[in-house]
mmCIF file of C-alpha atoms in Angstrom:
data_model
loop_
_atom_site.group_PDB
_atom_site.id
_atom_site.type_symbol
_atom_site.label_atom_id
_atom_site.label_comp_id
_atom_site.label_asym_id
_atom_site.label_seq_id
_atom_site.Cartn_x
_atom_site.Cartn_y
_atom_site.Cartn_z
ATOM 1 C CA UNK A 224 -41.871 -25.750 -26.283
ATOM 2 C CA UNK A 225 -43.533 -23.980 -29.316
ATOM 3 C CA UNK A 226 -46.966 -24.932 -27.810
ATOM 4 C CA UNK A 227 -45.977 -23.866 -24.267
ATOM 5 C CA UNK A 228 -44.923 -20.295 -25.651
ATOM 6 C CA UNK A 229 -48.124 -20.045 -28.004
ATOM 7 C CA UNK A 230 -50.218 -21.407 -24.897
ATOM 8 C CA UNK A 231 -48.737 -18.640 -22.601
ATOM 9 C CA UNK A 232 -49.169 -15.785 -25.158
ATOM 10 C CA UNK A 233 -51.876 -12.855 -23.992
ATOM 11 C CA UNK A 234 -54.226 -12.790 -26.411
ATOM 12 C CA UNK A 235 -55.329 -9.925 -27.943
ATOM 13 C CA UNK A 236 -58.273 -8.135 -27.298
ATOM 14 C CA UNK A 237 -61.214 -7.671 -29.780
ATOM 15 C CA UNK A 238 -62.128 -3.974 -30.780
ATOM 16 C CA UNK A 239 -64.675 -2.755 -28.595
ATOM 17 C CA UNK A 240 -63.504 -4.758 -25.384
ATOM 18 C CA UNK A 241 -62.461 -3.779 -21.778
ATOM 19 C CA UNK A 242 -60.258 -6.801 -19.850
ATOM 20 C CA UNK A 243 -61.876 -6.317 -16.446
ATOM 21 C CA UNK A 244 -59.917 -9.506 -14.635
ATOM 22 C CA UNK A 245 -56.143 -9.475 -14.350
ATOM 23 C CA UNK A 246 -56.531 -13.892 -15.071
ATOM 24 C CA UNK A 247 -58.061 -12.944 -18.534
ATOM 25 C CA UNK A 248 -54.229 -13.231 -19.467
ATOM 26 C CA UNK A 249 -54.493 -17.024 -19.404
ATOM 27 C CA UNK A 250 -56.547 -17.164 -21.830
ATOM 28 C CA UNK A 251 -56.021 -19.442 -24.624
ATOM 29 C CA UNK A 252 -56.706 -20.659 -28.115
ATOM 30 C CA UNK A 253 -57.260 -16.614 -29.048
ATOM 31 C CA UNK A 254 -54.597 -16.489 -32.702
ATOM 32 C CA UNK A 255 -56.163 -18.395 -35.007
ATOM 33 C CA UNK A 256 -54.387 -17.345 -37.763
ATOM 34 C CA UNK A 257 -50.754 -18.432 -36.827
ATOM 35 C CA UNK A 258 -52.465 -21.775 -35.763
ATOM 36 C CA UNK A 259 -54.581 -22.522 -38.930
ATOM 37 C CA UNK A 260 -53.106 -24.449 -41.972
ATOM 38 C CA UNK A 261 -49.676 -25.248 -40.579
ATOM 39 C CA UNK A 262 -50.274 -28.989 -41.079
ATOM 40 C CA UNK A 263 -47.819 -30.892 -43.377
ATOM 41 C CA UNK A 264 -48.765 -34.712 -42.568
ATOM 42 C CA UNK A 265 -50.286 -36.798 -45.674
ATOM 43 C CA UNK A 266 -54.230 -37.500 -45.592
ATOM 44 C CA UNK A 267 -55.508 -40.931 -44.851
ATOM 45 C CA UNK A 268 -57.296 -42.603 -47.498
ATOM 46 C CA UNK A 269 -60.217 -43.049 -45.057
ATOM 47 C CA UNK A 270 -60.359 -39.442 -44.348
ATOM 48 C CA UNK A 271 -60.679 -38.886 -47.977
ATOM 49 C CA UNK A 272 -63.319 -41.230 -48.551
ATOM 50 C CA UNK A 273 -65.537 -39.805 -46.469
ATOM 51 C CA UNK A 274 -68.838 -38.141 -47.723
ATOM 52 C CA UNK A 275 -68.142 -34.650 -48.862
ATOM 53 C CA UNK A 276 -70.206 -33.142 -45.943
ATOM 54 C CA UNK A 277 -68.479 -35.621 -43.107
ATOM 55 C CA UNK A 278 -65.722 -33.440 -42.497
ATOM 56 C CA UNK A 279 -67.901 -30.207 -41.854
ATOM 57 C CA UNK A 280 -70.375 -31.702 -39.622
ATOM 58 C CA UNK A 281 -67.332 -33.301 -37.984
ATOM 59 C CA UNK A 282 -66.061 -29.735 -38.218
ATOM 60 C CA UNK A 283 -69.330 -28.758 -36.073
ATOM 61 C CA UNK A 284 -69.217 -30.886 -33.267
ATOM 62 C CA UNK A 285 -65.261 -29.786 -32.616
ATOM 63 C CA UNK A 286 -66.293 -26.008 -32.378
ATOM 64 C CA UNK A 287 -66.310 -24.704 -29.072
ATOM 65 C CA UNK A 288 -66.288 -21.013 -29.296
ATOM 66 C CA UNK A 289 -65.027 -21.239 -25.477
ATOM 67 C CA UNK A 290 -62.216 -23.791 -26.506
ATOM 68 C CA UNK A 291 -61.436 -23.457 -29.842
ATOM 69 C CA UNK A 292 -57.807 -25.585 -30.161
ATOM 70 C CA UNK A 293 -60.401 -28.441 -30.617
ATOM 71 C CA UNK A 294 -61.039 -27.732 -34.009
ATOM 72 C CA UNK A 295 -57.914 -26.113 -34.648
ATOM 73 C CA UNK A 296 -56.159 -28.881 -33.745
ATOM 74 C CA UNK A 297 -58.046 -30.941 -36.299
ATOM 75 C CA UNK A 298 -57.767 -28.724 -38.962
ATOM 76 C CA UNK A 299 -53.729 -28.665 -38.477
ATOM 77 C CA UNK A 300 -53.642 -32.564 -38.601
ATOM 78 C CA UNK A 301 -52.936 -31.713 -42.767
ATOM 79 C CA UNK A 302 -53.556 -29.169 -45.347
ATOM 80 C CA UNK A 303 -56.328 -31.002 -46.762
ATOM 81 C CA UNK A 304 -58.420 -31.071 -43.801
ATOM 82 C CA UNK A 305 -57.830 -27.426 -43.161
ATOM 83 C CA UNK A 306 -58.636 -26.671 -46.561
ATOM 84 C CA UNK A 307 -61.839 -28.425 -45.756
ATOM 85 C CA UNK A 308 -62.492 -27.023 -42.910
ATOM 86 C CA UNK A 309 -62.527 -23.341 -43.242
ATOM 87 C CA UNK A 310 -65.799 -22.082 -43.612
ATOM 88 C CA UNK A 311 -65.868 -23.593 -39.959
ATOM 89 C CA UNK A 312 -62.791 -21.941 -38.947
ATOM 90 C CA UNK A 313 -63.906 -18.903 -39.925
ATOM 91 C CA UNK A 314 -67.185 -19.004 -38.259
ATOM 92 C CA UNK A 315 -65.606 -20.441 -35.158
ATOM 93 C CA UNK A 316 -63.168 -17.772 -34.879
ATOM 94 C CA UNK A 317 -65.881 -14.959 -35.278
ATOM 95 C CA UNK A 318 -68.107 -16.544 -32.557
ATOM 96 C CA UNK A 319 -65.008 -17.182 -30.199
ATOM 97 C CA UNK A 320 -64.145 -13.207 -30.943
ATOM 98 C CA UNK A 321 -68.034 -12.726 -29.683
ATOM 99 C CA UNK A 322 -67.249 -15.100 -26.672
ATOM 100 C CA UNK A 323 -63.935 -13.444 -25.219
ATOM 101 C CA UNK A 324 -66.584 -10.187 -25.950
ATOM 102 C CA UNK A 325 -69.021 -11.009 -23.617
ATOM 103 C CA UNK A 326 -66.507 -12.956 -20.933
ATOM 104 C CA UNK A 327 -64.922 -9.716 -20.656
ATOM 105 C CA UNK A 328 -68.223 -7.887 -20.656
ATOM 106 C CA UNK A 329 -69.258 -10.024 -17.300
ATOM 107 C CA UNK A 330 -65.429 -10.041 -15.841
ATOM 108 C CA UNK A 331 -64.392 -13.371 -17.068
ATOM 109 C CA UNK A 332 -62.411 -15.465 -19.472
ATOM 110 C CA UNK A 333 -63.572 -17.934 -22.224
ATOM 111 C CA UNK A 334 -61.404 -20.641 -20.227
ATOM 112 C CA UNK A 335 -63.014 -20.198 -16.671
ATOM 113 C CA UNK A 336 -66.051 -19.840 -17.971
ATOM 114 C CA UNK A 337 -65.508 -23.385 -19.895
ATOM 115 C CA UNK A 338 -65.238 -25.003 -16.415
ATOM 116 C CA UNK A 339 -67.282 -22.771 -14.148
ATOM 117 C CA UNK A 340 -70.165 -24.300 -12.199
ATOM 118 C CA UNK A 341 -71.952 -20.980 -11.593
ATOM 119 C CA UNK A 342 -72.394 -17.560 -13.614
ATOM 120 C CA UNK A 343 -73.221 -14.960 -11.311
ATOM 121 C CA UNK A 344 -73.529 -11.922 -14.052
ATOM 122 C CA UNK A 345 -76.107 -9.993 -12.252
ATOM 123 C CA UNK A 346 -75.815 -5.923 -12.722
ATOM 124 C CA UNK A 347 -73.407 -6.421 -15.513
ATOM 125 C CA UNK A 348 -75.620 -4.652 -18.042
ATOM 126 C CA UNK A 349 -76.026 -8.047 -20.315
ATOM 127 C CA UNK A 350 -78.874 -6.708 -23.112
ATOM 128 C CA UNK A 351 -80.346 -8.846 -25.885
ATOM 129 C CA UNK A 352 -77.067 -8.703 -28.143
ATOM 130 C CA UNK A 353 -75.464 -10.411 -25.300
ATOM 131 C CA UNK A 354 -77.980 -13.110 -25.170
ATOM 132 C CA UNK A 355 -78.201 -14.079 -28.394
ATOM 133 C CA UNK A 356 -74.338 -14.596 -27.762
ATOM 134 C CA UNK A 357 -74.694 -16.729 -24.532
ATOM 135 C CA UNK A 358 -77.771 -18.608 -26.592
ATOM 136 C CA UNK A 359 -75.161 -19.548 -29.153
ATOM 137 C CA UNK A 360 -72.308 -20.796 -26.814
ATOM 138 C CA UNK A 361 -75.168 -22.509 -25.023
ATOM 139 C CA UNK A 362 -76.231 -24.739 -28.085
ATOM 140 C CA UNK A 363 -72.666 -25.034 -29.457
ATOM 141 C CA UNK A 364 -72.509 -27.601 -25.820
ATOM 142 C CA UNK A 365 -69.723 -25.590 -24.383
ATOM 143 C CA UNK A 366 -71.616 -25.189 -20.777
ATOM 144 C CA UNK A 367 -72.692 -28.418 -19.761
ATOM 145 C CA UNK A 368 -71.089 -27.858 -16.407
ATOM 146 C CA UNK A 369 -73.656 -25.114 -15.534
ATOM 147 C CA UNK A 370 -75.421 -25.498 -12.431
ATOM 148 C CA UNK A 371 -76.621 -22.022 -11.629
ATOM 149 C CA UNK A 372 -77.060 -19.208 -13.884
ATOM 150 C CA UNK A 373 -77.811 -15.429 -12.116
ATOM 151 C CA UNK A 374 -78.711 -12.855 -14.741
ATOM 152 C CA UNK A 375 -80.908 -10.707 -12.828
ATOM 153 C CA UNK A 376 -80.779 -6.860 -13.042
ATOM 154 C CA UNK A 377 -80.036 -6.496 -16.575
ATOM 155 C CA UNK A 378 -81.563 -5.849 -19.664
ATOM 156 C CA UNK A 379 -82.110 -9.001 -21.182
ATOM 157 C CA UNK A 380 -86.004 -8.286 -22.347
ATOM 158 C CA UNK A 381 -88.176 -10.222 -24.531
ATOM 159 C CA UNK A 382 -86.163 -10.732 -27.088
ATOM 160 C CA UNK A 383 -83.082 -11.518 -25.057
ATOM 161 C CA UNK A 384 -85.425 -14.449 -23.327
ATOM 162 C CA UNK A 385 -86.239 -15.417 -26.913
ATOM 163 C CA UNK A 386 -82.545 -15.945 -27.766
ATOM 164 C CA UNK A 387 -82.225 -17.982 -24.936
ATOM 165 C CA UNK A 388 -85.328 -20.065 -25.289
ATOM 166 C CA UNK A 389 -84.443 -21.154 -28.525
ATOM 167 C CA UNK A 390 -80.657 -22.588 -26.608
ATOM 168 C CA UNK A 391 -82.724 -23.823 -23.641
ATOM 169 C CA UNK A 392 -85.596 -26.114 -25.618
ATOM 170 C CA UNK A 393 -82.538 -28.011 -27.601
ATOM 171 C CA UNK A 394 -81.333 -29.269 -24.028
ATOM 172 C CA UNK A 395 -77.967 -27.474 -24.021
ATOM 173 C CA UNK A 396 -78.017 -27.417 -20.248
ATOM 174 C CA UNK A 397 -78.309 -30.757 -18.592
ATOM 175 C CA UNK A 398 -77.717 -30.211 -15.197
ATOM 176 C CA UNK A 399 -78.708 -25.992 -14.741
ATOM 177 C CA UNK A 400 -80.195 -26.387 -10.963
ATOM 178 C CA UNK A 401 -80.651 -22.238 -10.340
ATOM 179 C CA UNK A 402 -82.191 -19.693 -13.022
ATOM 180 C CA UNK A 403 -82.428 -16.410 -11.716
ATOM 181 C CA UNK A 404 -84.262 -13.582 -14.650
ATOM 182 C CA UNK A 405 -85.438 -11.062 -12.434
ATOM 183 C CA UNK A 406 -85.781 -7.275 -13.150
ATOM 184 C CA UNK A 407 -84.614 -7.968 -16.797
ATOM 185 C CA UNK A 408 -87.903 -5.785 -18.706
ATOM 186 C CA UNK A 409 -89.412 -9.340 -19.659
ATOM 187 C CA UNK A 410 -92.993 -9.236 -20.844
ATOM 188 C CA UNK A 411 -95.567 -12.043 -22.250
ATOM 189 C CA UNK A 412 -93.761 -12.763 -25.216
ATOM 190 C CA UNK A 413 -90.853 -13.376 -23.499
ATOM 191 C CA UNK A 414 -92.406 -15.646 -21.127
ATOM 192 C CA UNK A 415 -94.323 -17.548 -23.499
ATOM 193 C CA UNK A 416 -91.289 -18.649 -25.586
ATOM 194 C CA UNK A 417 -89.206 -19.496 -22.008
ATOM 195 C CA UNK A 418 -92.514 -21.670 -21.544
ATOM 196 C CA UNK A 419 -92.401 -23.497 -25.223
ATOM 197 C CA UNK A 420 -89.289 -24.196 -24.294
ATOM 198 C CA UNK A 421 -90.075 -25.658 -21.118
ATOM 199 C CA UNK A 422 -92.658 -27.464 -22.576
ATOM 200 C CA UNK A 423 -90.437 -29.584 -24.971
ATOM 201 C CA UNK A 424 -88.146 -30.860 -21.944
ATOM 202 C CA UNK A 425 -86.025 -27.565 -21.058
ATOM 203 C CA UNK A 426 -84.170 -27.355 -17.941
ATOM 204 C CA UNK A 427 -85.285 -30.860 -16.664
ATOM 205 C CA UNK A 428 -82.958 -30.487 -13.241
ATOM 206 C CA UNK A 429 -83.715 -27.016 -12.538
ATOM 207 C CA UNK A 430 -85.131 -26.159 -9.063
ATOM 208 C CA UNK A 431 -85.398 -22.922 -8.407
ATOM 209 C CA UNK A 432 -86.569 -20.464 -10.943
ATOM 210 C CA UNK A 433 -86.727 -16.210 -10.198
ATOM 211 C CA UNK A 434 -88.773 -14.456 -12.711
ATOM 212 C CA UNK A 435 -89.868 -11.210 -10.231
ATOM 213 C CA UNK A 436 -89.456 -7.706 -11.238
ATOM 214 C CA UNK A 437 -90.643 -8.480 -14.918
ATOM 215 C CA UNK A 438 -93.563 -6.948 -16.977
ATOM 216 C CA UNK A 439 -95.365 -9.733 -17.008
ATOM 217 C CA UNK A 440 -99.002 -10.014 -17.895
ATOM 218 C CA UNK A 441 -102.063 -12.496 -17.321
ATOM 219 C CA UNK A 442 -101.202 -13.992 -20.585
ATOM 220 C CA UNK A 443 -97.668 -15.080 -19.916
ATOM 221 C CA UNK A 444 -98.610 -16.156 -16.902
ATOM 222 C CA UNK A 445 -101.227 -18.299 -17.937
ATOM 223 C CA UNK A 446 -98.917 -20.183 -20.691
ATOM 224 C CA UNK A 447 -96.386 -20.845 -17.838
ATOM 225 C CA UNK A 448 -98.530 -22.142 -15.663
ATOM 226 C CA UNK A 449 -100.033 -24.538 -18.262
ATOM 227 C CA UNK A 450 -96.414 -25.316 -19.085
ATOM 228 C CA UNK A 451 -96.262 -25.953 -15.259
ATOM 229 C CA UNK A 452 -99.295 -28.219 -15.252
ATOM 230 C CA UNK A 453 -98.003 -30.320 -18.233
ATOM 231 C CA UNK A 454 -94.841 -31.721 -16.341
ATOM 232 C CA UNK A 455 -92.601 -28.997 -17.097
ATOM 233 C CA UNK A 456 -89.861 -28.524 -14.844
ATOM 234 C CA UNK A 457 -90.383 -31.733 -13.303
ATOM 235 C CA UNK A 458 -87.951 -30.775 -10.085
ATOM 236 C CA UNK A 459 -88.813 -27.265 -9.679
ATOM 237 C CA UNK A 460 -89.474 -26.576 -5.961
ATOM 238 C CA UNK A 461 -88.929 -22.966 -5.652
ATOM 239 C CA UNK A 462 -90.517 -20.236 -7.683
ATOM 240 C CA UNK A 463 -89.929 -16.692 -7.228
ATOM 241 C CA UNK A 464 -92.782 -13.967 -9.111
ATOM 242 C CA UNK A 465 -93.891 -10.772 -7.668
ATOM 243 C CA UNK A 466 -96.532 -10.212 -5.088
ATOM 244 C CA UNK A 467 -100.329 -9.655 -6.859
ATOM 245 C CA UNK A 468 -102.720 -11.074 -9.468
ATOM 246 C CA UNK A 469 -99.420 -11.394 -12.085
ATOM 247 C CA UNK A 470 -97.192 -13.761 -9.631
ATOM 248 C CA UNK A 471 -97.601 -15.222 -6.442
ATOM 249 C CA UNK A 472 -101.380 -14.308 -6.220
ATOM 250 C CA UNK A 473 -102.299 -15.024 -9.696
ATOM 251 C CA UNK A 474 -105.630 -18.241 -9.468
ATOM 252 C CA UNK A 475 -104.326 -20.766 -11.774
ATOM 253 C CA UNK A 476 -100.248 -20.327 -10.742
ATOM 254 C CA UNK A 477 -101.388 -20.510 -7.495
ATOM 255 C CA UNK A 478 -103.475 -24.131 -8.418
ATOM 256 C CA UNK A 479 -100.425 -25.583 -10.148
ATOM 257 C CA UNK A 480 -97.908 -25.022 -7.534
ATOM 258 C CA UNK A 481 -99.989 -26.399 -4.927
ATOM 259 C CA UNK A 482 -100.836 -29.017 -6.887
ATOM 260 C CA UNK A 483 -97.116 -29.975 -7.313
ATOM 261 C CA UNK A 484 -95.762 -28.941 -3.945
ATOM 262 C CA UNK A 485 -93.914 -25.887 -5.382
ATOM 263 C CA UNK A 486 -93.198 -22.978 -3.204
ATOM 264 C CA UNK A 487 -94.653 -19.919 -4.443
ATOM 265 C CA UNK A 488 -93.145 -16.676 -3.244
#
């Protein structure tokens, strides 16, 4: 009953947040601190004989700044294991603070988003800050669900594309089928990470791909397409650029895509 009451709570919201959705109510896993350390049970001597480090890498893999009650509910199985654990608590709980940030941001909540097949945050005024937040809820393996991701018409620039480059090239999402990053201010640089990124097995199952309405130059454009005529994107069938020498009329884009069948428009 304790756990039904906790579970139904409303959480409260971070400084510097607007609640945009009247769901964002059923949120949960948002008071760590009456949640933390309550644990009473005796540790196992295999628990204890674990390397010192075990127990925060363990730590790691529970923390899901979406779903947090994973780790929590670890740390609470005694006081010795919370005691161990709270250096990852505490990062956890900062990150998760960061999440229900940005879900609100984009009219969500941490707990749809956890199980959400599609993200359509266009116009929601997402800037680099905010990526560097979705690029760590990305690697933490929280979205691996994510089929199509809209971000176009916001602010994401280069180094918002950076942030995410570095989540994309470490595989953190499997099945993303739709990327949509047009009219976001991205220029070469940004481009050119997206394309390392690519290059190291990023995005294997994505097919369609919108980069128009950027500020991207021959240089970008060249690493992409090289990315391109490595094997990148091996399922890509639909790419979206802007009309002229920097997209859709641009020599060696145009080569590759014919070359592998993908519609260039």
């Amino acid at each position: 009953q304790k756990m039904a009451a906790e579970n139904d709570a409303r959480p409260v919201v971070p400084a510097g947040c607007t609640r945009s959705q009247p769901d964002v109510r059923m949120e949960l896993s948002t008071r760590f601190d009456d949640r933390v350390g309550g644990g009473t049970a005796e540790i196992t001597p295999p628990l204890l004989a674990l390397p010192g480090d075990t127990l925060g890498n363990l730590g790691n893999q529970l923390s899901d700044p979406l779903w947090p009650l994973h780790l929590v509910s670890f740390a609470n199985t005694c006081n010795a294991v919370s005691a161990a654990l709270q250096t990852e608590l505490h990062s956890l709980k900062q990150m998760h603070i960061k999440a229900r940030c940005l879900c609100a941001k984009v009219g969500t909540t941490c707990r749809t988003m956890s199980v959400s097949a599609y993200a359509d945050w266009d116009h929601k005024g997402i800037d680099c800050a905010d990526c560097t937040v979705l690029a760590q809820i990305i690697t933490s393996g929280a979205l691996p669900q994510l089929l199509a991701l809209d971000l176009q018409d916001n602010n994401i620039s280069d180094s918002g594309l950076v942030a995410l480059s570095d989540a994309i090239g470490k595989g953190a999402l499997p099945q993303l089928i739709v990327l949509s990053l047009g009219s976001n201010r991205i220029g070469g640089g940004g481009l050119l990470s997206f394309s390392k990124a690519l290059a190291i097995g990023g995005l294997s199952q994505l097919v369609r791909l919108e980069l128009y309405g950027n500020q991207i130059a021959d240089t970008g454009i060249i690493a992409f397409a090289e990315t391109l005529g490595a094997g990148a994107l091996p399922l890509l069938k639909d790419l979206m650029m802007d009309d002229g020498p920097f997209g859709t009329e641009h020599m060696h884009l145009k080569v590759v895509c014919q070359a592998r069948d993908i519609s260039l428009r």
